[in-house]
Coordinates of C-alpha atoms and ligand atoms in Angstrom, one line a residue:
X65 CA -33.0 58.8 -28.2
X66 CA -35.1 59.2 -31.2
X67 CA -33.7 59.6 -34.7
X68 CA -33.5 63.3 -34.8
X69 CA -31.5 63.7 -32.0
X70 CA -29.3 61.1 -33.1
X71 CA -28.7 62.8 -36.6
X72 CA -28.0 66.1 -34.9
X73 CA -25.3 64.4 -32.8
X74 CA -23.7 63.2 -35.5
X75 CA -23.7 66.4 -37.3
X76 CA -22.4 68.0 -34.7
X77 CA -19.6 65.7 -34.3
X78 CA -18.7 66.0 -38.2
X79 CA -18.9 69.6 -38.0
X80 CA -16.4 69.5 -35.4
X81 CA -14.1 67.3 -37.0
X82 CA -14.1 69.6 -40.1
X83 CA -14.1 73.0 -38.6
X84 CA -12.4 72.2 -35.3
X85 CA -9.4 70.3 -36.6
X86 CA -7.2 73.6 -37.0
X87 CA -7.7 74.1 -33.3
X88 CA -7.0 70.8 -31.9
X89 CA -3.5 71.1 -34.2
X90 CA -2.7 74.0 -32.4
X91 CA -3.2 72.7 -29.0
X92 CA -1.3 69.4 -29.9
X93 CA 1.6 71.8 -30.9
X94 CA 1.4 73.5 -27.7
X95 CA 1.3 70.4 -25.6
X96 CA 4.2 69.0 -27.7
X97 CA 6.5 72.5 -26.8
X98 CA 5.1 72.4 -23.4
X99 CA 6.6 68.7 -22.6
X100 CA 10.2 69.7 -24.3
X101 CA 10.2 72.6 -22.1
X102 CA 9.5 70.6 -19.0
X103 CA 11.8 68.4 -19.9
X104 CA 14.7 70.7 -20.3
X105 CA 13.9 72.6 -17.3
X106 CA 14.2 69.4 -15.4
X107 CA 18.0 68.9 -16.3
X108 CA 18.6 72.6 -16.1
X109 CA 21.6 73.8 -13.9
X110 CA 19.1 76.2 -12.3
X111 CA 16.6 73.3 -11.4
X112 CA 19.8 71.3 -10.1
X113 CA 20.6 74.0 -7.7
X114 CA 17.2 74.3 -6.2
X115 CA 17.2 70.2 -5.9
X116 CA 20.8 70.4 -4.3
X117 CA 19.5 73.1 -1.6
X118 CA 16.9 71.1 0.0
X119 CA 18.3 67.5 -0.5
X120 CA 18.9 66.8 3.1
X121 CA 14.8 67.4 3.8
X122 CA 13.9 65.4 1.1
X123 CA 16.1 62.3 2.4
X124 CA 14.3 62.9 5.6
X125 CA 11.1 62.9 4.1
X126 CA 11.7 59.4 2.1
X127 CA 13.1 58.1 5.5
X128 CA 10.2 59.4 7.3
X129 CA 8.4 57.4 4.5
X130 CA 10.2 54.3 5.0
X131 CA 9.6 54.4 8.6
X132 CA 5.7 54.7 8.0
X133 CA 5.5 51.5 5.7
X134 CA 7.5 49.8 8.3
X135 CA 5.2 50.7 10.9
X136 CA 2.3 49.8 8.5
X137 CA 3.3 46.2 8.2
X138 CA 2.7 45.2 11.9
X139 CA 0.7 42.1 11.8
X140 CA -2.5 41.3 13.9
X141 CA -3.1 38.2 15.9
X142 CA -4.6 35.4 14.1
X143 CA -4.4 31.7 15.8
X144 CA -6.1 29.8 13.0
X145 CA -4.6 26.5 12.1
X146 CA -3.4 26.5 8.6
X147 CA -5.5 23.3 7.0
X148 CA -3.5 23.5 3.6
X149 CA -4.7 24.5 0.2
X150 CA -7.1 22.4 -2.2
X151 CA -7.8 23.0 -6.0
X152 CA -11.3 23.8 -6.8
X153 CA -12.6 22.1 -10.2
X154 CA -16.2 22.8 -11.4
X155 CA -17.3 19.6 -13.0
X156 CA -20.7 20.8 -13.3
X157 CA -22.5 19.5 -16.3
X158 CA -24.2 22.7 -17.2
X159 CA -21.2 24.3 -17.3
X160 CA -22.2 26.8 -14.7
X161 CA -19.7 29.4 -13.5
X162 CA -19.9 29.4 -10.0
X163 CA -16.9 32.0 -9.1
X164 CA -17.7 32.4 -5.6
X165 CA -16.9 28.7 -5.0
X166 CA -13.6 28.9 -6.9
X167 CA -12.3 31.7 -4.9
X168 CA -12.8 30.0 -1.7
X169 CA -9.2 30.0 -0.4
X170 CA -7.4 29.9 2.8
X171 CA -6.4 33.2 4.3
X172 CA -5.9 33.6 8.0
X173 CA -7.9 36.9 8.2
X174 CA -10.9 35.2 6.1
X175 CA -13.7 33.0 8.1
X176 CA -15.8 31.2 5.4
X177 CA -19.0 30.6 7.8
X178 CA -22.5 30.0 8.2
X179 CA -25.2 32.6 7.6
X180 CA -26.0 32.7 11.0
X181 CA -22.4 33.1 12.1
X182 CA -22.1 36.0 9.8
X183 CA -25.2 37.7 10.9
X184 CA -24.1 37.1 14.5
X185 CA -20.5 38.1 14.0
X186 CA -22.3 41.3 12.5
X187 CA -23.7 42.1 16.0
X188 CA -21.3 41.5 18.4
X189 CA -17.7 41.6 16.2
X190 CA -15.4 41.3 18.8
X191 CA -16.6 38.3 20.5
X192 CA -16.8 36.6 17.1
X193 CA -13.2 37.6 16.1
X194 CA -12.0 36.3 19.2
X195 CA -14.3 32.8 18.7
X196 CA -13.2 32.1 15.2
X197 CA -9.9 33.7 14.8
X198 CA -8.6 32.1 17.9
X199 CA -7.9 35.0 19.6
X200 CA -7.4 34.2 23.6
X201 CA -8.3 37.0 25.7
X202 CA -4.8 36.9 27.9
X203 CA -1.8 39.4 28.8
X204 CA 0.3 38.2 25.5
X205 CA -2.7 39.2 23.0
X206 CA -3.6 42.4 24.6
X207 CA 0.0 43.4 24.2
X208 CA 0.2 42.5 20.8
X209 CA -2.9 44.6 19.8
X210 CA -1.4 47.4 21.9
X211 CA 1.3 47.6 19.9
X212 CA -0.7 47.5 16.8
X213 CA -2.3 50.3 17.8
X214 CA 0.9 52.0 18.7
X215 CA 2.3 51.5 15.7
X216 CA -0.8 52.1 13.5
X217 CA -1.5 55.4 15.4
X218 CA 2.1 56.5 14.8
X219 CA 1.7 55.7 11.1
X220 CA -1.2 57.8 10.6
X221 CA 0.4 60.6 12.7
X222 CA 3.2 60.1 10.7
X223 CA 1.6 60.5 7.4
X224 CA 0.1 63.9 8.6
X225 CA 3.6 65.2 9.2
X226 CA 5.1 64.0 6.0
X227 CA 2.3 65.5 4.2
X228 CA 3.0 69.0 6.1
X229 CA 6.9 68.5 5.7
X230 CA 6.5 68.1 2.2
X231 CA 4.3 71.1 1.6
X232 CA 6.5 73.0 3.6
X233 CA 9.4 72.0 1.6
X234 CA 7.6 72.7 -1.9
X235 CA 6.6 76.0 -0.7
X236 CA 10.0 77.1 0.7
X237 CA 11.3 76.6 -3.1
X238 CA 7.8 77.8 -4.7
X239 CA 9.0 81.2 -5.8
X240 CA 11.9 79.6 -7.7
X241 CA 9.7 77.5 -9.6
X242 CA 8.4 78.7 -12.9
X243 CA 4.5 79.1 -12.8
X244 CA 4.2 76.4 -16.0
X245 CA 5.8 73.7 -14.0
X246 CA 3.9 74.1 -11.0
X247 CA 0.5 74.2 -12.5
X248 CA 0.9 71.6 -15.3
X249 CA 3.6 69.2 -13.9
X250 CA 3.3 68.9 -9.9
X251 CA 3.9 65.4 -9.9
X252 CA 6.9 65.3 -12.1
X253 CA 8.1 68.3 -10.0
X254 CA 8.2 66.1 -6.9
X255 CA 9.4 63.2 -8.5
X256 CA 12.4 65.5 -9.9
X257 CA 13.0 66.5 -6.8
X258 CA 13.8 63.3 -5.4
X259 CA 10.5 62.8 -3.3
X260 CA 9.6 58.9 -3.6
X261 CA 5.7 58.3 -4.0
X262 CA 3.6 58.2 -0.8
X263 CA 0.8 56.1 0.3
X264 CA -1.5 58.4 2.1
X265 CA -4.5 55.5 1.9
X266 CA -5.8 53.8 4.8
X267 CA -5.9 50.4 3.3
X268 CA -3.3 49.0 5.3
X269 CA -5.5 48.6 8.3
X270 CA -6.1 44.7 8.6
X271 CA -9.4 43.2 8.3
X272 CA -11.4 40.4 9.8
X273 CA -13.6 38.7 7.3
X274 CA -16.6 37.0 7.9
X275 CA -18.0 35.5 4.6
X276 CA -20.9 33.4 3.6
X277 CA -21.2 31.7 0.1
X278 CA -24.4 29.6 -0.6
X279 CA -24.2 26.1 -1.1
X280 CA -24.6 26.6 -5.0
X281 CA -22.2 29.5 -4.9
X282 CA -24.5 31.9 -6.2
X283 CA -25.3 33.9 -3.3
X284 CA -23.4 35.1 -0.2
X285 CA -22.4 37.8 2.3
X286 CA -19.2 39.0 3.6
X287 CA -18.8 41.2 6.8
X288 CA -15.7 43.2 7.5
X289 CA -14.3 44.3 10.7
X290 CA -11.6 46.6 9.8
X291 CA -9.1 47.3 12.6
X292 CA -8.6 50.6 12.4
X293 CA -7.5 53.4 15.2
X294 CA -10.8 53.4 16.8
X295 CA -11.8 49.7 16.5
X296 CA -8.4 48.8 18.3
X297 CA -8.7 51.2 21.0
X298 CA -12.3 49.8 21.3
X299 CA -11.0 46.2 21.2
X300 CA -8.2 46.7 23.4
X301 CA -10.6 47.8 26.1
X302 CA -12.8 44.9 25.1
X303 CA -9.8 42.3 26.0
X304 CA -8.5 44.1 28.9
X305 CA -12.1 43.7 30.5
X306 CA -12.0 39.8 29.6
X307 CA -8.7 39.2 31.0
X308 CA -8.1 37.9 34.4
X309 CA -4.8 39.5 35.0
X310 CA -2.0 37.9 36.8
X311 CA -1.5 39.2 40.4
X312 CA 1.9 40.9 39.6
X313 CA 0.1 42.7 36.8
X314 CA -3.1 43.3 38.1
X315 CA -4.3 47.0 39.1
X316 CA -1.0 48.6 38.0
X317 CA -0.9 48.2 34.1
X318 CA -2.5 50.7 32.2
X319 CA -4.0 50.5 28.7
X320 CA -2.0 51.4 25.6
X321 CA -4.7 53.6 24.1
X322 CA -4.9 56.7 22.0
X323 CA -5.6 58.4 25.1
X324 CA -2.5 57.2 26.9
X325 CA -0.5 58.4 24.1
X326 CA -1.7 61.7 24.0
X327 CA -1.1 61.9 27.8
X328 CA 2.4 60.8 27.4
X329 CA 3.3 63.0 25.1
X330 CA 1.8 66.1 26.9
X331 CA 3.6 65.0 30.2
X332 CA 7.0 65.0 28.2
X333 CA 5.7 68.6 26.5
X334 CA 6.2 67.0 23.0
X335 CA 9.9 66.6 23.5
X336 CA 12.1 63.5 22.5
X337 CA 13.4 62.2 25.5
X338 CA 16.7 61.3 23.7
X339 CA 17.7 64.0 21.8
X340 CA 15.7 66.7 22.7
X341 CA 13.9 67.3 19.4
X342 CA 10.4 69.1 19.7
X343 CA 7.2 70.1 17.8
X344 CA 8.2 73.7 19.2
X345 CA 11.3 73.6 17.4
X346 CA 10.1 71.3 14.3
X347 CA 6.1 71.7 14.3
X348 CA 5.7 68.6 11.7
X349 CA 8.0 66.3 13.8
X350 CA 6.7 62.9 14.5
X351 CA 6.6 61.5 18.0
X352 CA 6.0 58.1 19.2
X353 CA 5.7 56.4 22.6
X354 CA 8.2 53.9 23.9
X355 CA 8.5 51.4 26.3
X356 CA 11.6 52.0 28.2
X357 CA 12.0 48.6 29.1
X358 CA 10.6 46.8 26.3
X359 CA 7.6 44.2 26.6
X360 CA 9.5 41.6 25.2
X361 CA 11.6 41.7 28.2
X362 CA 9.1 42.1 30.8
X363 CA 8.4 45.9 30.7
X364 CA 5.0 46.8 31.4
X365 CA 2.6 49.4 30.1
X366 CA 2.9 51.9 32.7
X367 CA 3.3 55.5 32.7
X368 CA 6.9 55.2 34.3
X369 CA 7.9 52.8 31.3
X370 CA 6.5 55.0 28.9
X371 CA 8.3 57.8 27.1
X372 CA 8.0 60.3 24.2
X373 CA 10.6 59.6 21.5
X374 CA 10.7 61.0 17.9
X375 CA 10.8 58.8 15.4
X376 CA 14.3 59.3 14.2
X377 CA 15.7 58.1 17.9
X378 CA 12.6 55.3 18.1
X379 CA 14.0 54.1 15.0
X380 CA 17.6 53.6 16.0
X381 CA 16.8 52.2 19.2
X382 CA 14.3 49.4 17.5
X383 CA 17.8 49.2 14.9
X384 CA 19.7 47.9 17.8
X385 CA 17.2 45.7 19.4
X386 CA 17.7 42.1 17.7
X387 CA 14.1 41.0 18.4
X388 CA 11.9 41.3 15.4
X389 CA 9.1 42.4 17.8
X390 CA 10.4 45.7 18.3
X391 CA 9.9 47.8 21.8
X392 CA 7.1 50.0 20.8
Ligands
ZN624 ZN1 15.1 62.0 19.4

């Protein structure tokens, strides 16, 4: 920027301050008046009547939200030994900041490795995850990954259902809510109606991380394998191909993949086997796949042992099971 442009910009800012301040003041006053109006509106009788009318639906949405958060917290398999934690001190004479070395901590999902391992993990992620995170290709492990896939799929479906349900509820009262509130206070409106905040991000998918840090701590690479729905589906198939199933299981077991989940829902006509709720009556209903005899009690992933349940029934069934590892 040359001096002339600099001067012109300064002049412009000066002119704005001198001539535009009445306009800025008017805007500020309007904003304050609006805030007072909005605060009074959310306390008004009229708003409370609307809120009362849809309270049951909002409770249901919030319950679904809790349920989704529970589904998200499913842990993946890691069998790495915990070798404890040590504190890092940098005693270098030159006081070089080597943050990368400082940050090296024990974390079950992070594997600090050589550059070669990091590069190889990039080429064959599943193979290296098994090798370096101690994941054994056996029936038990497969069951855990299938359970995770089932839970995470339900969580993803649940988010779609929840979003649609919230929109439907808000639309049903839309004509009763003043235009300005909808336009400028959407977030506040949802909060005042009693909607809990929903996390629609996909950041909850666990990731296995291969991390290389150079000896000096100045360079490094990381390679993440995010276990999202797609990768979990592929990993379940990968594991099953590695497993030598026991005789009783061989041949009769299906894999709990997204494809099978969809198949079971179609077979059951998108209807809950317990309460009869269906997506026909409730378009945004979250349906889940349940093992009739839980895996923990020896139930197999076979079509006969799988059924469609709505999230409410599946949740109460899970709550009755004392096991922490729920039926799925
Ligand atoms: Zn049901």
